[in-house]
């Protein structure tokens, strides 16, 4: 397992429903380190690039309409195995069948208004972080709690 960074988006439904803090808490409580945070409007242009893999899918027009309808929050997280850890915290794509204990399972029922986006591979994470954050907007900082989140000898190689 290597140190990774991943992009999470709190989607318009999460921000409108006042769930941002609770969603951010799930990632913080797990031990993922916050390295970038931005409240923003997703433009049509950014949505087209971010979701280009889905552009032929029937749900694409509705997805772009939803994602550009109201502010989102872009969240950059760091941790060992952060990409899969974040995806597991999010739960399955559809709120209707996401497991309890996950963000999508606990906070929603919709299959399209599903609260969060998370990068699904190291390649996607690198690409997506670059779309939402400038390099100087992703911080390098020492989180003191890391000493207790990871085994310094076994996991951090110190
Ligand atoms: N989506 C949808 N209907 C579908 C499948 C996906 O509205 O049948 C939306 C949903 O918001 C989802 C996003 O499109 O989060 C991207 O789909 P993907 O398959 O990449 O799911 P994710 O990676 O977000 O779990
Ligand atoms: Mg996806």
PDB file of C-alpha atoms and ligand atoms in Angstrom:
ATOM      1  CA  UNK A   1       0.000   0.000   0.000  1.00  0.00           C
ATOM      2  CA  UNK A   2       1.366   3.382  -0.941  1.00  0.00           C
ATOM      3  CA  UNK A   3       0.630   6.929   0.124  1.00  0.00           C
ATOM      4  CA  UNK A   4      -2.060   8.250  -2.230  1.00  0.00           C
ATOM      5  CA  UNK A   5      -4.104  11.358  -2.829  1.00  0.00           C
ATOM      6  CA  UNK A   6      -7.701  11.257  -4.008  1.00  0.00           C
ATOM      7  CA  UNK A   7     -10.385  13.705  -5.091  1.00  0.00           C
ATOM      8  CA  UNK A   8     -13.731  13.712  -3.327  1.00  0.00           C
ATOM      9  CA  UNK A   9     -16.581  15.982  -4.387  1.00  0.00           C
ATOM     10  CA  UNK A  10     -19.429  16.818  -2.037  1.00  0.00           C
ATOM     11  CA  UNK A  11     -22.159  17.093  -4.662  1.00  0.00           C
ATOM     12  CA  UNK A  12     -24.879  19.791  -4.741  1.00  0.00           C
ATOM     13  CA  UNK A  13     -27.321  17.634  -2.746  1.00  0.00           C
ATOM     14  CA  UNK A  14     -24.771  17.237   0.071  1.00  0.00           C
ATOM     15  CA  UNK A  15     -24.117  20.989   0.286  1.00  0.00           C
ATOM     16  CA  UNK A  16     -27.807  21.954  -0.036  1.00  0.00           C
ATOM     17  CA  UNK A  17     -28.838  19.453   2.634  1.00  0.00           C
ATOM     18  CA  UNK A  18     -26.233  20.736   5.104  1.00  0.00           C
ATOM     19  CA  UNK A  19     -24.400  17.421   5.150  1.00  0.00           C
ATOM     20  CA  UNK A  20     -20.919  18.709   4.261  1.00  0.00           C
ATOM     21  CA  UNK A  21     -19.625  18.674   7.829  1.00  0.00           C
ATOM     22  CA  UNK A  22     -20.878  15.174   8.531  1.00  0.00           C
ATOM     23  CA  UNK A  23     -19.471  13.871   5.253  1.00  0.00           C
ATOM     24  CA  UNK A  24     -16.086  15.504   5.863  1.00  0.00           C
ATOM     25  CA  UNK A  25     -16.113  14.007   9.362  1.00  0.00           C
ATOM     26  CA  UNK A  26     -16.383  10.482   7.964  1.00  0.00           C
ATOM     27  CA  UNK A  27     -13.118  10.933   6.092  1.00  0.00           C
ATOM     28  CA  UNK A  28     -11.388  12.776   8.961  1.00  0.00           C
ATOM     29  CA  UNK A  29     -12.461  10.221  11.545  1.00  0.00           C
ATOM     30  CA  UNK A  30     -11.087   7.415   9.419  1.00  0.00           C
ATOM     31  CA  UNK A  31      -7.671   9.096   9.500  1.00  0.00           C
ATOM     32  CA  UNK A  32      -7.450  10.563   6.012  1.00  0.00           C
ATOM     33  CA  UNK A  33      -5.544  13.843   5.885  1.00  0.00           C
ATOM     34  CA  UNK A  34      -7.157  16.918   4.353  1.00  0.00           C
ATOM     35  CA  UNK A  35      -4.795  18.469   1.795  1.00  0.00           C
ATOM     36  CA  UNK A  36      -7.208  20.623  -0.250  1.00  0.00           C
ATOM     37  CA  UNK A  37     -10.681  22.135   0.174  1.00  0.00           C
ATOM     38  CA  UNK A  38     -12.695  24.394  -2.158  1.00  0.00           C
ATOM     39  CA  UNK A  39     -16.318  25.598  -2.383  1.00  0.00           C
ATOM     40  CA  UNK A  40     -17.094  26.201  -6.040  1.00  0.00           C
ATOM     41  CA  UNK A  41     -19.567  26.075  -8.881  1.00  0.00           C
ATOM     42  CA  UNK A  42     -18.887  23.299 -11.362  1.00  0.00           C
ATOM     43  CA  UNK A  43     -19.030  24.862 -14.829  1.00  0.00           C
ATOM     44  CA  UNK A  44     -20.411  23.031 -17.857  1.00  0.00           C
ATOM     45  CA  UNK A  45     -16.853  22.921 -19.227  1.00  0.00           C
ATOM     46  CA  UNK A  46     -15.425  21.340 -16.065  1.00  0.00           C
ATOM     47  CA  UNK A  47     -18.321  18.854 -15.885  1.00  0.00           C
ATOM     48  CA  UNK A  48     -17.698  17.836 -19.499  1.00  0.00           C
ATOM     49  CA  UNK A  49     -14.036  17.081 -18.798  1.00  0.00           C
ATOM     50  CA  UNK A  50     -14.560  15.505 -15.377  1.00  0.00           C
ATOM     51  CA  UNK A  51     -17.323  13.188 -16.622  1.00  0.00           C
ATOM     52  CA  UNK A  52     -16.042  12.637 -20.174  1.00  0.00           C
ATOM     53  CA  UNK A  53     -15.955   8.846 -19.647  1.00  0.00           C
ATOM     54  CA  UNK A  54     -19.755   8.945 -19.212  1.00  0.00           C
ATOM     55  CA  UNK A  55     -20.684  11.234 -22.082  1.00  0.00           C
ATOM     56  CA  UNK A  56     -22.452   8.543 -24.133  1.00  0.00           C
ATOM     57  CA  UNK A  57     -24.423   7.225 -21.155  1.00  0.00           C
ATOM     58  CA  UNK A  58     -28.153   7.972 -20.906  1.00  0.00           C
ATOM     59  CA  UNK A  59     -27.756   9.560 -17.482  1.00  0.00           C
ATOM     60  CA  UNK A  60     -25.047  12.005 -18.648  1.00  0.00           C
ATOM     61  CA  UNK A  61     -27.234  15.076 -19.420  1.00  0.00           C
ATOM     62  CA  UNK A  62     -29.011  14.789 -16.075  1.00  0.00           C
ATOM     63  CA  UNK A  63     -25.715  14.256 -14.271  1.00  0.00           C
ATOM     64  CA  UNK A  64     -24.219  17.435 -15.741  1.00  0.00           C
ATOM     65  CA  UNK A  65     -27.417  19.395 -14.994  1.00  0.00           C
ATOM     66  CA  UNK A  66     -27.311  18.184 -11.372  1.00  0.00           C
ATOM     67  CA  UNK A  67     -23.604  18.807 -10.816  1.00  0.00           C
ATOM     68  CA  UNK A  68     -23.731  22.357 -12.210  1.00  0.00           C
ATOM     69  CA  UNK A  69     -27.010  23.319 -10.508  1.00  0.00           C
ATOM     70  CA  UNK A  70     -25.654  24.495  -7.157  1.00  0.00           C
ATOM     71  CA  UNK A  71     -22.273  24.710  -5.354  1.00  0.00           C
ATOM     72  CA  UNK A  72     -20.084  21.695  -4.730  1.00  0.00           C
ATOM     73  CA  UNK A  73     -17.109  21.248  -2.410  1.00  0.00           C
ATOM     74  CA  UNK A  74     -13.916  19.740  -3.779  1.00  0.00           C
ATOM     75  CA  UNK A  75     -11.950  17.829  -1.156  1.00  0.00           C
ATOM     76  CA  UNK A  76      -8.432  16.431  -1.576  1.00  0.00           C
ATOM     77  CA  UNK A  77      -7.461  13.677   0.845  1.00  0.00           C
ATOM     78  CA  UNK A  78      -4.205  11.853   1.514  1.00  0.00           C
ATOM     79  CA  UNK A  79      -3.413   8.553   3.155  1.00  0.00           C
ATOM     80  CA  UNK A  80      -2.013   5.084   2.620  1.00  0.00           C
ATOM     81  CA  UNK A  81      -4.467   3.410   0.218  1.00  0.00           C
ATOM     82  CA  UNK A  82      -6.638   6.556   0.334  1.00  0.00           C
ATOM     83  CA  UNK A  83      -8.397   5.929  -3.004  1.00  0.00           C
ATOM     84  CA  UNK A  84     -10.002   2.606  -2.081  1.00  0.00           C
ATOM     85  CA  UNK A  85     -10.516   3.620   1.550  1.00  0.00           C
ATOM     86  CA  UNK A  86     -12.500   6.681   0.450  1.00  0.00           C
ATOM     87  CA  UNK A  87     -14.539   4.677  -2.080  1.00  0.00           C
ATOM     88  CA  UNK A  88     -15.423   2.168   0.644  1.00  0.00           C
ATOM     89  CA  UNK A  89     -16.488   4.960   3.004  1.00  0.00           C
ATOM     90  CA  UNK A  90     -18.722   6.343   0.224  1.00  0.00           C
ATOM     91  CA  UNK A  91     -20.498   3.058  -0.470  1.00  0.00           C
ATOM     92  CA  UNK A  92     -22.075   1.735  -3.663  1.00  0.00           C
ATOM     93  CA  UNK A  93     -23.078   4.182  -6.410  1.00  0.00           C
ATOM     94  CA  UNK A  94     -26.821   3.938  -5.838  1.00  0.00           C
ATOM     95  CA  UNK A  95     -28.146   5.296  -2.568  1.00  0.00           C
ATOM     96  CA  UNK A  96     -31.013   2.833  -2.828  1.00  0.00           C
ATOM     97  CA  UNK A  97     -28.716  -0.136  -2.186  1.00  0.00           C
ATOM     98  CA  UNK A  98     -25.576   1.342  -0.605  1.00  0.00           C
ATOM     99  CA  UNK A  99     -24.791  -0.364   2.690  1.00  0.00           C
ATOM    100  CA  UNK A 100     -25.639   1.246   6.027  1.00  0.00           C
ATOM    101  CA  UNK A 101     -22.498   2.688   7.571  1.00  0.00           C
ATOM    102  CA  UNK A 102     -21.438   4.252   4.288  1.00  0.00           C
ATOM    103  CA  UNK A 103     -22.051   7.887   3.319  1.00  0.00           C
ATOM    104  CA  UNK A 104     -24.385   6.984   0.465  1.00  0.00           C
ATOM    105  CA  UNK A 105     -26.032   4.268   2.546  1.00  0.00           C
ATOM    106  CA  UNK A 106     -26.671   6.484   5.551  1.00  0.00           C
ATOM    107  CA  UNK A 107     -27.601   9.835   4.021  1.00  0.00           C
ATOM    108  CA  UNK A 108     -29.532   9.202   0.817  1.00  0.00           C
ATOM    109  CA  UNK A 109     -31.852   7.006  -1.208  1.00  0.00           C
ATOM    110  CA  UNK A 110     -31.397   8.428  -4.717  1.00  0.00           C
ATOM    111  CA  UNK A 111     -29.426   6.719  -7.471  1.00  0.00           C
ATOM    112  CA  UNK A 112     -28.353   9.982  -9.085  1.00  0.00           C
ATOM    113  CA  UNK A 113     -28.308  12.445  -6.157  1.00  0.00           C
ATOM    114  CA  UNK A 114     -25.783  10.314  -4.324  1.00  0.00           C
ATOM    115  CA  UNK A 115     -23.940  12.975  -2.322  1.00  0.00           C
ATOM    116  CA  UNK A 116     -20.315  12.281  -3.183  1.00  0.00           C
ATOM    117  CA  UNK A 117     -17.857  11.589  -5.969  1.00  0.00           C
ATOM    118  CA  UNK A 118     -14.580   9.786  -5.367  1.00  0.00           C
ATOM    119  CA  UNK A 119     -11.699   8.999  -7.722  1.00  0.00           C
ATOM    120  CA  UNK A 120     -11.668   5.299  -8.622  1.00  0.00           C
ATOM    121  CA  UNK A 121      -7.987   4.680  -9.525  1.00  0.00           C
ATOM    122  CA  UNK A 122      -4.565   6.304  -9.109  1.00  0.00           C
ATOM    123  CA  UNK A 123      -4.748   7.543 -12.728  1.00  0.00           C
ATOM    124  CA  UNK A 124      -8.206   9.054 -12.194  1.00  0.00           C
ATOM    125  CA  UNK A 125      -7.114  10.637  -8.903  1.00  0.00           C
ATOM    126  CA  UNK A 126      -4.138  12.372 -10.493  1.00  0.00           C
ATOM    127  CA  UNK A 127      -6.208  13.596 -13.421  1.00  0.00           C
ATOM    128  CA  UNK A 128      -9.159  14.758 -11.293  1.00  0.00           C
ATOM    129  CA  UNK A 129      -7.039  16.489  -8.622  1.00  0.00           C
ATOM    130  CA  UNK A 130      -5.462  18.460 -11.473  1.00  0.00           C
ATOM    131  CA  UNK A 131      -8.888  19.542 -12.716  1.00  0.00           C
ATOM    132  CA  UNK A 132     -10.047  20.941  -9.382  1.00  0.00           C
ATOM    133  CA  UNK A 133      -6.858  22.167  -7.673  1.00  0.00           C
ATOM    134  CA  UNK A 134      -3.779  24.120  -8.693  1.00  0.00           C
ATOM    135  CA  UNK A 135      -0.551  22.580  -7.399  1.00  0.00           C
ATOM    136  CA  UNK A 136      -0.193  25.396  -4.838  1.00  0.00           C
ATOM    137  CA  UNK A 137      -3.709  24.651  -3.529  1.00  0.00           C
ATOM    138  CA  UNK A 138      -2.726  21.141  -2.418  1.00  0.00           C
ATOM    139  CA  UNK A 139      -0.891  21.484   0.873  1.00  0.00           C
ATOM    140  CA  UNK A 140       2.070  19.577   2.245  1.00  0.00           C
ATOM    141  CA  UNK A 141       1.786  19.548   6.019  1.00  0.00           C
ATOM    142  CA  UNK A 142       2.583  17.306   8.969  1.00  0.00           C
ATOM    143  CA  UNK A 143      -0.506  15.983  10.699  1.00  0.00           C
ATOM    144  CA  UNK A 144       0.698  15.267  14.235  1.00  0.00           C
ATOM    145  CA  UNK A 145      -2.018  12.644  14.702  1.00  0.00           C
ATOM    146  CA  UNK A 146      -0.359  10.513  12.010  1.00  0.00           C
ATOM    147  CA  UNK A 147       1.863   9.058  14.733  1.00  0.00           C
ATOM    148  CA  UNK A 148      -1.220   7.398  16.164  1.00  0.00           C
ATOM    149  CA  UNK A 149      -3.114   6.776  12.924  1.00  0.00           C
ATOM    150  CA  UNK A 150      -0.291   4.701  11.411  1.00  0.00           C
ATOM    151  CA  UNK A 151       2.276   2.357  12.915  1.00  0.00           C
ATOM    152  CA  UNK A 152       5.427   4.473  12.443  1.00  0.00           C
ATOM    153  CA  UNK A 153       7.712   1.452  12.059  1.00  0.00           C
ATOM    154  CA  UNK A 154       5.514  -0.927  10.050  1.00  0.00           C
ATOM    155  CA  UNK A 155       3.607   1.564   7.906  1.00  0.00           C
ATOM    156  CA  UNK A 156       5.550   4.820   7.770  1.00  0.00           C
ATOM    157  CA  UNK A 157       9.028   3.273   7.642  1.00  0.00           C
ATOM    158  CA  UNK A 158      10.391   5.619  10.329  1.00  0.00           C
TER     159      UNK A 158
HETATM  160  N1  LIG B   1     -25.339   8.070 -12.255  1.00  0.00           N
HETATM  161  C1  LIG B   1     -26.694   8.198 -12.492  1.00  0.00           C
HETATM  162  N2  LIG B   1     -27.391   7.104 -12.974  1.00  0.00           N
HETATM  163  C2  LIG B   1     -26.767   5.921 -13.244  1.00  0.00           C
HETATM  164  C3  LIG B   1     -25.392   5.807 -12.989  1.00  0.00           C
HETATM  165  C4  LIG B   1     -24.693   6.909 -12.499  1.00  0.00           C
HETATM  166  O1  LIG B   1     -27.275   9.252 -12.275  1.00  0.00           O
HETATM  167  O2  LIG B   1     -27.433   4.975 -13.684  1.00  0.00           O
HETATM  168  C5  LIG B   1     -24.599   9.250 -11.751  1.00  0.00           C
HETATM  169  C6  LIG B   1     -24.327   9.148 -10.246  1.00  0.00           C
HETATM  170  O3  LIG B   1     -24.411  10.469  -9.695  1.00  0.00           O
HETATM  171  C7  LIG B   1     -22.900   8.634 -10.202  1.00  0.00           C
HETATM  172  C8  LIG B   1     -22.286   9.322 -11.416  1.00  0.00           C
HETATM  173  O4  LIG B   1     -23.321   9.317 -12.386  1.00  0.00           O
HETATM  174  O5  LIG B   1     -22.236   8.965  -8.998  1.00  0.00           O
HETATM  175  C9  LIG B   1     -21.056   8.673 -11.985  1.00  0.00           C
HETATM  176  O6  LIG B   1     -21.325   7.303 -12.187  1.00  0.00           O
HETATM  177  P1  LIG B   1     -20.260   6.181 -11.803  1.00  0.00           P
HETATM  178  O7  LIG B   1     -20.709   4.914 -12.448  1.00  0.00           O
HETATM  179  O8  LIG B   1     -18.880   6.662 -12.120  1.00  0.00           O
HETATM  180  O9  LIG B   1     -20.468   6.016 -10.212  1.00  0.00           O
HETATM  181  P2  LIG B   1     -19.525   6.426  -8.988  1.00  0.00           P
HETATM  182  O10 LIG B   1     -18.096   6.267  -9.423  1.00  0.00           O
HETATM  183  O11 LIG B   1     -19.875   7.847  -8.641  1.00  0.00           O
HETATM  184  O12 LIG B   1     -19.896   5.478  -7.881  1.00  0.00           O
HETATM  185 MG1  LIG B   2     -17.104   7.003 -11.120  1.00  0.00          MG
END
